[in-house]
Coordinates of N, CA and C in Angstrom, one line a residue:
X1 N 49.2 -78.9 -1.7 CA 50.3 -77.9 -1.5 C 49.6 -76.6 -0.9
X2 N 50.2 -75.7 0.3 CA 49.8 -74.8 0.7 C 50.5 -73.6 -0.2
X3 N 49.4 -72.7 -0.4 CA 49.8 -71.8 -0.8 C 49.3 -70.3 -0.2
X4 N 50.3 -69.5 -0.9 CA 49.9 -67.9 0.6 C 49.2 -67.2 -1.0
X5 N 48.5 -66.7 -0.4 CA 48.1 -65.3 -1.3 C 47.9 -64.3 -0.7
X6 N 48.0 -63.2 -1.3 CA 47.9 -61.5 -0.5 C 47.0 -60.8 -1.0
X7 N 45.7 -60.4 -0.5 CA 44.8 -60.2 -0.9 C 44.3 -58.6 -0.1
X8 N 44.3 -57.9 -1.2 CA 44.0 -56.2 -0.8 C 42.6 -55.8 -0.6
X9 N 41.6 -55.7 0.2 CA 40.8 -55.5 0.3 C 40.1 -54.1 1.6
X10 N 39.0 -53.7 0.8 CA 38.7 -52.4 1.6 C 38.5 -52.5 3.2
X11 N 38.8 -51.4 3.4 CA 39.2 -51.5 5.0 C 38.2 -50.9 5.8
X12 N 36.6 -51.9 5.8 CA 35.7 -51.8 6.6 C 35.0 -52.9 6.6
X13 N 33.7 -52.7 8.2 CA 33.2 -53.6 8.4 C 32.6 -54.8 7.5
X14 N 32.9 -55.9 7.9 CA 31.9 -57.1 7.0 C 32.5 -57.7 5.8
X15 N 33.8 -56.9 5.7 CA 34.8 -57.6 4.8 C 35.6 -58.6 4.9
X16 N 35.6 -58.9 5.8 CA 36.2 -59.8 6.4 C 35.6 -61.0 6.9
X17 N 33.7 -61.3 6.8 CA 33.2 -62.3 7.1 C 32.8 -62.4 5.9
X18 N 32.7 -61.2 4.6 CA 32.3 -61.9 3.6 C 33.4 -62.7 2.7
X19 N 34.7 -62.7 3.0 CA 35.8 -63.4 2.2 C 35.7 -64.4 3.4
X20 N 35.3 -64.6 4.6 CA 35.4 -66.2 5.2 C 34.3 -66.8 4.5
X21 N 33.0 -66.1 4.7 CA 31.8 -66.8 4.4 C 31.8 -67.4 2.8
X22 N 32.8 -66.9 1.7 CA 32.9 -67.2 1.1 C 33.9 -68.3 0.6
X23 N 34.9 -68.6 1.8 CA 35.6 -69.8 2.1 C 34.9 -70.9 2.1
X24 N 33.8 -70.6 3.0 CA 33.0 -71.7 4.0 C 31.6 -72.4 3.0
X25 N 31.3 -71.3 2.1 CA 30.7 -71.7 1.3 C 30.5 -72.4 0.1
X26 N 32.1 -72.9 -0.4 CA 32.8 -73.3 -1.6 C 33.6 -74.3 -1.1
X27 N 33.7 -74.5 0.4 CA 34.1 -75.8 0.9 C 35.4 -75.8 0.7
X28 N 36.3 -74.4 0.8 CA 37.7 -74.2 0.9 C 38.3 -74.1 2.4
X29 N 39.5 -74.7 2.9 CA 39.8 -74.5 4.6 C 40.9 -73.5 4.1
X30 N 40.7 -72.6 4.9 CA 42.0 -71.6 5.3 C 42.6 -72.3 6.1
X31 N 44.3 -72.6 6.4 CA 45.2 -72.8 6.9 C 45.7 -72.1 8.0
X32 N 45.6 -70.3 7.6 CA 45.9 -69.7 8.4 C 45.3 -68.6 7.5
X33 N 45.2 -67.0 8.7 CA 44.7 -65.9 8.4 C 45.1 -64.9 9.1
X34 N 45.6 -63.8 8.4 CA 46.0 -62.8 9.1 C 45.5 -60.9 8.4
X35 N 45.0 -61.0 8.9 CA 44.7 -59.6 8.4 C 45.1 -58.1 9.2
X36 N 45.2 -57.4 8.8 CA 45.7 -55.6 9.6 C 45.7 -54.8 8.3
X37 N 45.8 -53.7 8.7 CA 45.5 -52.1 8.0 C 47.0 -52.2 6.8
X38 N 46.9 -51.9 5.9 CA 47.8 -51.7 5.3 C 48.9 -50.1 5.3
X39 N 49.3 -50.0 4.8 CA 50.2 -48.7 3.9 C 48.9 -47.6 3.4
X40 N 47.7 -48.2 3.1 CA 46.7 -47.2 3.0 C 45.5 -47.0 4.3
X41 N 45.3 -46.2 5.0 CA 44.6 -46.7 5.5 C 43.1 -47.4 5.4
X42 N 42.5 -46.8 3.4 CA 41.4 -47.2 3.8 C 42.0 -48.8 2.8
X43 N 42.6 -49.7 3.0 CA 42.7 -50.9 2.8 C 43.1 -51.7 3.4
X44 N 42.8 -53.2 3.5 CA 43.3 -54.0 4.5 C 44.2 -54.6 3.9
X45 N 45.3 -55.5 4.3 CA 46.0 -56.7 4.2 C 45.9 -57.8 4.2
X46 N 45.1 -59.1 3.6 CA 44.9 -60.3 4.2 C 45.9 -61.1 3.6
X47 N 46.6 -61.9 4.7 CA 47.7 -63.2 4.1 C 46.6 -64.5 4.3
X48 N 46.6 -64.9 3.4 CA 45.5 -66.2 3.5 C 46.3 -67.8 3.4
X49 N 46.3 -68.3 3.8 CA 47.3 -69.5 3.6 C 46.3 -70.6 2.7
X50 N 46.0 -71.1 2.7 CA 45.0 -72.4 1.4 C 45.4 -73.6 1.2
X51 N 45.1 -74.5 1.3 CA 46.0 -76.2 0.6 C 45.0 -76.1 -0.3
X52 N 45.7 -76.6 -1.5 CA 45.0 -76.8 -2.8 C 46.0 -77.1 -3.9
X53 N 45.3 -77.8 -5.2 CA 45.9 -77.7 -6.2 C 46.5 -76.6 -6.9
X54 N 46.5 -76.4 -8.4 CA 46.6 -75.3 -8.9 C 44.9 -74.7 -9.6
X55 N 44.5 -76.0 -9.7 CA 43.0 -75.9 -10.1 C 42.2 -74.8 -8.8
X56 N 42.3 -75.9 -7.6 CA 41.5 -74.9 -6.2 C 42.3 -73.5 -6.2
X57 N 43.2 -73.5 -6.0 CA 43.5 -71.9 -6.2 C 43.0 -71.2 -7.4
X58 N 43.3 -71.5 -8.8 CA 42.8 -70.8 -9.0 C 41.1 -70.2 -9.2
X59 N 40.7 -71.7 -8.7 CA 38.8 -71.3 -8.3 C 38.4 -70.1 -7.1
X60 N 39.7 -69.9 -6.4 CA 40.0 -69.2 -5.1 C 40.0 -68.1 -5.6
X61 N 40.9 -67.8 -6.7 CA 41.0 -66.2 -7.0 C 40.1 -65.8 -7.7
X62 N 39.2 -66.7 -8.7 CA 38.3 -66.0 -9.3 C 37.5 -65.8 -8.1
X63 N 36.6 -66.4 -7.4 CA 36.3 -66.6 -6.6 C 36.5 -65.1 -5.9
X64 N 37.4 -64.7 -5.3 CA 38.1 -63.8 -4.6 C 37.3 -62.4 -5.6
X65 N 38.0 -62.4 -6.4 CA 38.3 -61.5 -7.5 C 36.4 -61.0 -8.1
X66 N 35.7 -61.7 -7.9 CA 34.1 -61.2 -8.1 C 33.8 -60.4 -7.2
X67 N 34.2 -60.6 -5.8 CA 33.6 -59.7 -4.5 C 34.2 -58.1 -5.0
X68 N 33.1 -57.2 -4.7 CA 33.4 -56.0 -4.6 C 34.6 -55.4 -3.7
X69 N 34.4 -56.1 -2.5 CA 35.4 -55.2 -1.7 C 36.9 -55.9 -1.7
X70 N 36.9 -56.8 -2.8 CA 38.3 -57.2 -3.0 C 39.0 -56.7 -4.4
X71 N 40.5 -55.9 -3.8 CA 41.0 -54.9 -5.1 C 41.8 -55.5 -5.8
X72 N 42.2 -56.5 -5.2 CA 43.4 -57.1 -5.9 C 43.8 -58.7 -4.8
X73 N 44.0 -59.9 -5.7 CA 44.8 -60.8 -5.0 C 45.9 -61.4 -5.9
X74 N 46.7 -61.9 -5.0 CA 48.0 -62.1 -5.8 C 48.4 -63.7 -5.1
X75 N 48.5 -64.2 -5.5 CA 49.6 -65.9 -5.1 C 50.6 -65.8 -4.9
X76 N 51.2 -65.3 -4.1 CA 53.0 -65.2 -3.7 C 53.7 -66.5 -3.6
X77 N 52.9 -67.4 -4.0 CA 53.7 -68.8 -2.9 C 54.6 -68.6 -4.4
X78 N 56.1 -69.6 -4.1 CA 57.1 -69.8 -4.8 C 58.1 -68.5 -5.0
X79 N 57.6 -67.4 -5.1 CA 58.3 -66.2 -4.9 C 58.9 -65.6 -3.8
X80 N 60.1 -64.9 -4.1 CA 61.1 -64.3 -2.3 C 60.4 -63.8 -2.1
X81 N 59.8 -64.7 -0.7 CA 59.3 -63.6 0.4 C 60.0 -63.5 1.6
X82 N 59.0 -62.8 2.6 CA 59.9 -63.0 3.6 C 58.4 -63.2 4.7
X83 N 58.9 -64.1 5.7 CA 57.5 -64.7 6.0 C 57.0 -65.0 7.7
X84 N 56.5 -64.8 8.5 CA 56.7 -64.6 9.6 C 55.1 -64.5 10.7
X85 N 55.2 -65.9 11.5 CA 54.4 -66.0 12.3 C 54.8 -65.8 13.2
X86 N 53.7 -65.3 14.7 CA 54.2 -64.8 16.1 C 53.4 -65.7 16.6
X87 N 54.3 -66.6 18.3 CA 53.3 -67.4 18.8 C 53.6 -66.8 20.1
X88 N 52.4 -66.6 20.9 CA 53.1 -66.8 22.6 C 52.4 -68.0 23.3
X89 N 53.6 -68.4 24.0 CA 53.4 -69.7 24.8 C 53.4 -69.6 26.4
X90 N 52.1 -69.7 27.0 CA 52.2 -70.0 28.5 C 52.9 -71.3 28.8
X91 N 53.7 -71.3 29.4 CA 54.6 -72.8 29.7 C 54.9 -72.7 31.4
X92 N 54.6 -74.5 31.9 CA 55.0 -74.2 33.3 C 56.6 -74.2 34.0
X93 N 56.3 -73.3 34.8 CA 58.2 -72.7 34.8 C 58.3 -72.9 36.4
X94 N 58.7 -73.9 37.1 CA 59.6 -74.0 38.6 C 60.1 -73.7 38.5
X95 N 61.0 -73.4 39.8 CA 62.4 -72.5 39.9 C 63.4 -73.7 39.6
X96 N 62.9 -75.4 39.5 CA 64.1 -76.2 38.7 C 64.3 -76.4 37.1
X97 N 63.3 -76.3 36.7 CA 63.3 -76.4 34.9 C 63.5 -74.5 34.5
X98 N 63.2 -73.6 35.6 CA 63.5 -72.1 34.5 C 64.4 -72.1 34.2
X99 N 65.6 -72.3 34.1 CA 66.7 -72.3 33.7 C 66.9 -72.7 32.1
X100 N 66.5 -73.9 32.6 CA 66.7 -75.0 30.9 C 65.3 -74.2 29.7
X101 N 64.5 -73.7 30.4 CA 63.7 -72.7 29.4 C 64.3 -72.1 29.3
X102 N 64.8 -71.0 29.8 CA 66.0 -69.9 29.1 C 66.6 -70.3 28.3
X103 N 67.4 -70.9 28.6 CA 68.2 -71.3 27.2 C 67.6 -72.1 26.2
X104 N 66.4 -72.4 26.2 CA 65.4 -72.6 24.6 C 64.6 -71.7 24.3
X105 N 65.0 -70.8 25.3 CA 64.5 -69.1 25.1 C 65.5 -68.5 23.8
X106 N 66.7 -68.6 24.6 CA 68.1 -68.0 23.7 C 68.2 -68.5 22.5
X107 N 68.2 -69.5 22.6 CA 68.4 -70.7 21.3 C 67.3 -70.2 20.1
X108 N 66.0 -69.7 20.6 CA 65.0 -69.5 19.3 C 64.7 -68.2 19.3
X109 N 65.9 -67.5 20.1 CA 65.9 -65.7 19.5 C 64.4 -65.6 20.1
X110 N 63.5 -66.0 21.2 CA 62.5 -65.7 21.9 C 62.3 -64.9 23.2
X111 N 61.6 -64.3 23.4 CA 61.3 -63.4 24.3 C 60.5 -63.6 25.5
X112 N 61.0 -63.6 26.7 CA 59.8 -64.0 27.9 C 59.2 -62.3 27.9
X113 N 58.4 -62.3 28.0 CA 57.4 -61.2 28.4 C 56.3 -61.1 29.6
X114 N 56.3 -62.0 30.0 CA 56.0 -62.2 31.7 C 56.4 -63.4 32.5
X115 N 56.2 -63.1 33.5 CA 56.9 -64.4 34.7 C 55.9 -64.3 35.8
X116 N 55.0 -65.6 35.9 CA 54.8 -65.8 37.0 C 55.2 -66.6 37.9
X117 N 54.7 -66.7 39.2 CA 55.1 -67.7 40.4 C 55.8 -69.1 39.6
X118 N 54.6 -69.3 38.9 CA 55.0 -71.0 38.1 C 55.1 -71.1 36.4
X119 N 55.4 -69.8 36.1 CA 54.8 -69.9 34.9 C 55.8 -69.0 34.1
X120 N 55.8 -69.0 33.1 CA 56.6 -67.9 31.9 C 55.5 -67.7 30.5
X121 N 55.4 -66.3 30.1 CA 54.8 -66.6 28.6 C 55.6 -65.8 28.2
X122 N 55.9 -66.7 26.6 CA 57.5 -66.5 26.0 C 56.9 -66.0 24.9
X123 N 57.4 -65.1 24.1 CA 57.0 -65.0 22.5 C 58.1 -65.2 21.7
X124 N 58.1 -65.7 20.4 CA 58.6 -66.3 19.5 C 58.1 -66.0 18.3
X125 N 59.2 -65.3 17.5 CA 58.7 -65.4 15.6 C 59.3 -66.0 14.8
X126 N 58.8 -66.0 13.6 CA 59.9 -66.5 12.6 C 58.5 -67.5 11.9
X127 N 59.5 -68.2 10.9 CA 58.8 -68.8 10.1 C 57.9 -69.9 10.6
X128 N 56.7 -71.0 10.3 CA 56.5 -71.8 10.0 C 57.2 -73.1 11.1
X129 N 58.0 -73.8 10.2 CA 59.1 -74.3 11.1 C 59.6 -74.0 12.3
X130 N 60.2 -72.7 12.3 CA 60.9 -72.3 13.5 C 60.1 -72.7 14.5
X131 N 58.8 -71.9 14.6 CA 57.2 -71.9 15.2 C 57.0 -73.3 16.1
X132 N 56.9 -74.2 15.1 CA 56.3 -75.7 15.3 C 57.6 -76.2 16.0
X133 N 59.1 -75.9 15.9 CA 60.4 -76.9 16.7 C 59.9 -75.8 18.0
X134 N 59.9 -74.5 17.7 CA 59.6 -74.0 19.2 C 58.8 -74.9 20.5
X135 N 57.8 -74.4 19.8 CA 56.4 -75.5 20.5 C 56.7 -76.7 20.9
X136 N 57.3 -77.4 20.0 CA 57.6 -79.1 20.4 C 58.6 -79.1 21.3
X137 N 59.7 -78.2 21.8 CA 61.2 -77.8 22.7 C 60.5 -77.7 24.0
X138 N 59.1 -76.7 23.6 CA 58.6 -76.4 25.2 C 57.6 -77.5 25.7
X139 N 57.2 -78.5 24.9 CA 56.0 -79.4 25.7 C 56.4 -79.8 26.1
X140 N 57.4 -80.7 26.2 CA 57.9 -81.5 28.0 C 57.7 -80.5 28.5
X141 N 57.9 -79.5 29.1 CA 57.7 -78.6 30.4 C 56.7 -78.6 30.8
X142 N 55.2 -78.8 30.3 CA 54.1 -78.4 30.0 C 53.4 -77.0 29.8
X143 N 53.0 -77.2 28.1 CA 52.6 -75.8 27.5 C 51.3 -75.8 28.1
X144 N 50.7 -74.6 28.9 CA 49.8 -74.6 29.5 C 48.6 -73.6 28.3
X145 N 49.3 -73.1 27.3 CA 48.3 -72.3 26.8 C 48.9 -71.8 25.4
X146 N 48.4 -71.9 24.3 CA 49.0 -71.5 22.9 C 48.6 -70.6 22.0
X147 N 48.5 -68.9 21.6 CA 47.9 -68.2 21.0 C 48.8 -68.0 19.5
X148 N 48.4 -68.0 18.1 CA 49.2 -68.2 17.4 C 48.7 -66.9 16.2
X149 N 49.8 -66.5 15.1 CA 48.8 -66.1 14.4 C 49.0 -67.1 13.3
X150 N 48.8 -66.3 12.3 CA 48.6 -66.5 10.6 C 49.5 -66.2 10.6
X151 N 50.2 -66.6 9.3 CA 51.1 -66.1 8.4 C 51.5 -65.0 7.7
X152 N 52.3 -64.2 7.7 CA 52.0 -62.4 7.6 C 53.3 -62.8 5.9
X153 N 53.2 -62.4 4.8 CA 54.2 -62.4 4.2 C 54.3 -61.2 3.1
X154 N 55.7 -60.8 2.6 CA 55.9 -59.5 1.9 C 56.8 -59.8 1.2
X155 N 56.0 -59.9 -0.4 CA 57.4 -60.0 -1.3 C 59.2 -59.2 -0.8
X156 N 60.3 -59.8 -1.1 CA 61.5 -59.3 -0.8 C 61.6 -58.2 -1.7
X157 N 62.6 -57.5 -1.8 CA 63.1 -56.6 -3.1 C 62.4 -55.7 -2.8
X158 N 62.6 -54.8 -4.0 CA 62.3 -53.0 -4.8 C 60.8 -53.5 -5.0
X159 N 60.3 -54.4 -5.5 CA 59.0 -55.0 -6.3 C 57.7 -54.7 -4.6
X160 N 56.8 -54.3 -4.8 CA 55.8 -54.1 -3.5 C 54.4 -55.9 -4.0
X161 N 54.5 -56.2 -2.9 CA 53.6 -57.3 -2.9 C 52.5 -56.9 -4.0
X162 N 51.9 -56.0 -3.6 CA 50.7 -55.6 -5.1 C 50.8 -55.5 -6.7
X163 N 51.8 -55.7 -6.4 CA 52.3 -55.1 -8.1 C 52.5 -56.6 -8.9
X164 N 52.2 -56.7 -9.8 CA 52.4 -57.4 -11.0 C 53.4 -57.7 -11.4
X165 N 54.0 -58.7 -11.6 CA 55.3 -59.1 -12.2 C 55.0 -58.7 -13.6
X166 N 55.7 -58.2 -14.4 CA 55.7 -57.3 -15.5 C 56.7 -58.6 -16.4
X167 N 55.9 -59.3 -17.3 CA 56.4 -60.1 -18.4 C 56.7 -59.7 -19.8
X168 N 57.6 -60.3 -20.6 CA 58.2 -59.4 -21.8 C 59.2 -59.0 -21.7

């Protein structure tokens, strides 16, 4: 089972190769990764995606939870969130298929953001799913080129991703 966790860590160099290096050394695969500056500046944001049991995760968070420059991680999977990958796609575009790309432009709420001679690169968000039917709509045309991120996610509600569910 894939699971997201949101992990708050300080917002400088080498923080970021010491939580891979410590993926890669415990023989855990990230699924996806996405990291940026948070609401503080001096903290980062990582959404880490994981396949694992409940056992491997939680060897993940201890794991996590020993490094100095990590302040806090949290497991959001199963909880409202709200969840959201960006892909852009170079796709080949003649002036007889542009058409029928547009309208699987329209259809997935996606955005062309350049046009060339033969070509379009389209961007698209949304979840997971959406992401992957996008992708699969545009390869008959041929996808010439695929940049993707991680998974970005933020508990829903009044409640802030960092905060503790308060039991009792």
């Amino acid at each position: 089972m894939k699971h997201t966790l949101s992990v708050l860590v300080e917002n400088r160099p080498g923080v970021l190769a010491r939580i891979a290096g410590l993926f890669s050394r415990r023989g855990y695969n990230i699924d996806s990764l996405a990291v940026g500056r948070s609401e503080n500046p001096a903290l980062a944001r990582m959404t880490i995606v994981v396949e694992g049991d409940d056992r491997v995760i939680q060897q993940v968070n201890n794991q996590l939870d020993k490094l100095i420059e990590v302040v806090q991680v949290r497991d959001i999977t199963g909880e409202p969130v709200v969840e959201r990958e960006l892909v852009l796609v170079k796709v080949k575009a003649d002036p007889a298929t542009r058409g029928e790309i547009i309208q699987i432009v329209d259809i997935f709420r996606a955005h062309i953001v350049d046009m060339g001679r033969n070509s379009l690169v389209i961007e698209c968000t949304g979840g997971e799913e959406k992401i992957n039917a996008f992708q699969d709509a545009l390869e008959p045309f041929g996808i010439r080129e695929v940049v993707r991120t991680g998974r970005v996610a933020m508990v829903r509600g009044a409640r802030d991703t960092d905060e503790e569910e308060e039991h009792g």
